Coordinates of C-alpha atoms in Angstrom, one line a residue:
M190 CA 0.1 0.0 0.5
R191 CA 1.7 3.8 -0.5
A192 CA 1.8 5.4 1.9
N193 CA -0.6 9.1 1.9
P194 CA 2.6 11.9 2.2
S195 CA -0.5 14.2 3.9
F196 CA -1.3 12.0 6.5
A197 CA 2.5 12.1 7.2
V198 CA 2.7 15.4 7.7
A199 CA -0.2 15.3 10.9
L200 CA 0.5 13.1 12.4
L201 CA 3.9 14.9 12.5
L202 CA 2.1 18.0 13.6
I203 CA 0.1 16.1 16.5
H204 CA 2.8 14.0 18.3
P205 CA 4.4 17.4 19.7
V206 CA 1.3 18.5 20.4
A207 CA -0.1 15.7 22.0
A208 CA 3.5 15.5 23.9
F209 CA 3.3 19.1 24.9
F210 CA -0.5 18.2 26.4
S211 CA 0.7 14.1 27.7
A212 CA 3.1 16.7 30.3
T213 CA 1.0 18.9 31.0
S214 CA -0.6 16.5 32.8
Q215 CA 1.0 15.0 33.9
Q216 CA 2.2 18.4 35.7
H217 CA -1.7 19.3 37.3
T218 CA -1.0 16.3 38.6
S219 CA 1.0 16.7 40.0
C220 CA 1.0 19.6 41.7
A221 CA -2.6 17.7 42.7
S222 CA -0.6 15.0 44.6
Q223 CA 1.3 17.1 46.6
N224 CA -1.4 18.9 47.3
D225 CA -2.8 15.7 48.9
Y226 CA -0.1 15.2 50.1
R227 CA -0.3 18.8 51.7
L228 CA -3.9 19.6 53.0
A229 CA -3.6 15.1 54.2
A230 CA -0.4 16.2 56.5
S231 CA -2.3 19.2 57.8
A232 CA -5.6 17.5 58.5
N233 CA -4.9 15.6 61.7
D234 CA -6.0 14.6 64.9
D235 CA -5.7 18.0 65.5
G236 CA -7.4 18.8 63.0
D237 CA -5.0 22.5 61.9
E238 CA -1.5 21.6 63.4
P239 CA 0.8 21.4 61.2
N240 CA 3.5 18.1 60.2
T241 CA 6.6 19.7 61.5
K242 CA 8.5 18.3 64.5
D243 CA 9.9 21.6 65.9
S244 CA 6.5 23.7 64.8
A245 CA 4.5 24.0 68.9
S246 CA 1.9 26.5 67.0
G247 CA 0.4 28.5 64.2
T248 CA -2.0 26.6 61.2
W249 CA -2.0 25.3 57.6
N250 CA -5.7 25.1 58.2
P251 CA -7.2 27.9 55.1
L252 CA -10.3 29.1 56.8
S253 CA -8.4 28.8 60.4
L254 CA -5.6 31.4 58.8
A255 CA -8.6 34.2 56.8
V256 CA -10.2 34.7 60.2
L257 CA -7.4 34.5 61.9
K258 CA -5.0 36.6 59.9
L259 CA -7.8 38.3 57.6
G260 CA -10.2 39.1 60.0
F261 CA -12.8 36.8 57.7
T262 CA -15.7 35.1 59.5
E263 CA -16.7 32.0 58.7
P264 CA -21.0 31.0 57.3
A265 CA -23.3 31.4 60.9
W266 CA -23.9 27.2 61.8
S267 CA -21.0 26.1 60.2
S268 CA -18.5 25.1 62.8
L269 CA -19.0 22.5 64.8
Y270 CA -17.8 24.7 68.0
N271 CA -20.9 26.1 67.8
Y272 CA -22.7 22.6 69.0
N273 CA -20.5 21.2 71.1
K274 CA -21.4 20.7 74.8
S275 CA -18.9 18.4 75.8
S276 CA -15.7 19.7 78.0
G277 CA -12.4 21.1 78.8
I278 CA -10.9 24.0 76.6
Y279 CA -10.7 26.4 74.7
S280 CA -7.6 27.5 73.0
C281 CA -6.5 29.7 70.0
A282 CA -5.9 28.1 66.8
N283 CA -2.2 30.0 66.0
C284 CA -0.8 30.2 69.8
R285 CA -2.2 27.2 71.9
S286 CA -3.4 29.9 74.6
P287 CA -6.8 28.6 76.6
L288 CA -9.3 31.1 76.2
F289 CA -12.7 30.5 77.2
S290 CA -13.7 27.2 78.4
S291 CA -16.7 24.7 78.3
A292 CA -18.4 25.8 81.9
A293 CA -18.8 29.6 80.1
K294 CA -20.2 28.5 76.7
Y295 CA -23.5 28.7 75.9
D296 CA -25.8 28.8 73.6
S297 CA -27.2 32.5 72.0
G298 CA -29.0 31.5 68.7
S299 CA -26.4 33.8 67.0
G300 CA -25.1 30.5 65.1
W301 CA -21.6 30.8 65.9
P302 CA -20.2 29.6 69.8
S303 CA -20.1 31.9 71.8
F304 CA -19.2 32.2 75.6
W305 CA -20.1 34.6 78.2
R306 CA -16.8 35.1 80.1
T307 CA -12.9 35.0 79.1
V308 CA -11.0 31.7 80.9
D309 CA -8.1 34.1 82.9
S310 CA -6.9 37.4 82.3
E311 CA -6.0 39.0 79.7
R312 CA -6.2 36.4 77.7
V313 CA -8.3 38.1 74.9
S314 CA -7.5 41.8 73.7
L315 CA -10.5 44.1 72.4
K316 CA -9.8 46.2 69.6
K317 CA -12.8 49.4 69.1
E318 CA -13.2 49.1 64.8
W319 CA -14.6 51.5 63.1
D320 CA -18.2 50.3 62.8
G321 CA -18.5 50.6 67.0
R322 CA -18.1 47.1 67.3
I323 CA -15.0 46.3 69.3
E324 CA -13.8 43.4 68.0
C325 CA -11.9 40.0 70.0
L326 CA -7.9 38.8 69.9
C327 CA -6.1 36.5 71.2
A328 CA -3.9 38.9 73.7
N329 CA -0.9 36.7 72.7
C330 CA -0.6 36.0 69.2
G331 CA -3.1 39.2 68.2
G332 CA -5.3 36.4 66.0
H333 CA -8.7 37.4 65.0
L334 CA -11.4 35.4 67.3
G335 CA -14.4 37.7 66.2
H336 CA -16.8 40.2 68.3
V337 CA -18.7 41.0 71.9
F338 CA -21.8 42.3 72.6
P339 CA -23.2 43.4 75.2
D340 CA -25.7 41.1 75.0
G341 CA -25.1 37.9 76.5
P342 CA -26.5 35.4 79.6
P343 CA -28.7 37.0 82.8
R344 CA -26.7 36.6 85.0
L345 CA -29.8 34.5 87.1
E346 CA -29.4 32.0 84.1
L347 CA -26.2 31.4 85.5
D348 CA -23.6 29.2 88.3
G349 CA -23.1 31.8 91.4
S350 CA -19.2 30.5 91.7
E351 CA -18.7 30.9 87.8
L352 CA -19.9 35.0 87.9
E353 CA -17.6 34.9 91.7
T354 CA -14.9 34.9 89.6
V355 CA -15.4 36.4 86.1
P356 CA -11.6 38.3 85.5
E357 CA -10.5 41.9 85.9
S358 CA -9.7 42.0 82.2
D359 CA -12.9 40.9 80.8
P360 CA -14.6 44.1 79.3
A361 CA -18.4 45.8 82.1
I362 CA -20.8 46.0 78.9
G363 CA -23.7 43.8 79.3
Y364 CA -27.5 45.6 79.1
N365 CA -28.2 46.7 82.8
V366 CA -31.6 46.4 84.2
Q367 CA -32.5 49.9 84.9
H368 CA -29.2 51.6 82.7
S369 CA -28.4 54.0 85.8
G370 CA -24.4 52.4 85.7
G371 CA -24.6 51.6 89.5
E372 CA -22.9 49.6 91.5
A373 CA -25.9 47.6 92.4
D374 CA -27.1 47.9 88.6
K375 CA -24.5 46.3 87.3
K376 CA -24.4 43.2 89.9
S377 CA -28.0 43.4 89.7
K378 CA -28.9 39.4 88.9
Y379 CA -31.3 40.3 85.7
S380 CA -28.1 42.7 84.5
R381 CA -26.2 40.8 81.2
M382 CA -23.2 39.5 80.8
P383 CA -21.0 40.6 78.1
R384 CA -21.7 38.0 74.8
Y385 CA -18.0 37.1 73.0
C386 CA -19.0 36.0 69.0
V387 CA -16.0 33.8 68.5
N388 CA -15.2 31.7 65.4
G389 CA -14.9 28.3 65.6
A390 CA -12.4 28.2 63.2
A391 CA -10.1 30.3 65.0
L392 CA -10.5 27.6 67.7
R393 CA -9.2 24.3 69.0
F394 CA -10.8 22.6 71.6
D395 CA -8.8 20.1 73.9
E396 CA -11.2 18.1 75.7
D397 CA -11.5 17.6 79.4
G398 CA -7.7 20.2 79.3
E399 CA -6.6 23.0 81.3
L400 CA -5.1 25.6 82.3

């Protein structure tokens, strides 16, 4: 059979193109495999702890980084910590500094994990934003946690022993009954405590954890 010259020319043109796409596909697959490995390495038992021997802190979780470093707000009702009822300590997902205790966690109905007090003095710092809201940050590393509001739970509904040990560094911004600002008014059983509305991605939970 006599060879078709046009067919041979077509093969010569197609071969380098096919080789290019084959190499590109292999490179893409390699990058995808590396990305899958990185994600798998970061999604270990701790959820987002870097898989390095010398890393005592930090996170590789993309959502946690967006919240802590860029001030991103996660979608409401999306965090498993919003539904968590286990006893333990909630720490900063970045530096592991203890921030809140499960004893101070309550269902605010907001869709984000909410607490009415911090776990200890100077654990959470506050900053007033341009729109009047009060931002709460990890006092140790400066990571964005969320915001604090004056509509926390009424003192009447809280454990008296927990109320007696509220850190002095916690803000006295809870709604008061008569809004007189008097000392008796602030301690009224009907007045409210602050509500720390925190992104779950900014937290790390240690069940039965201790300070």
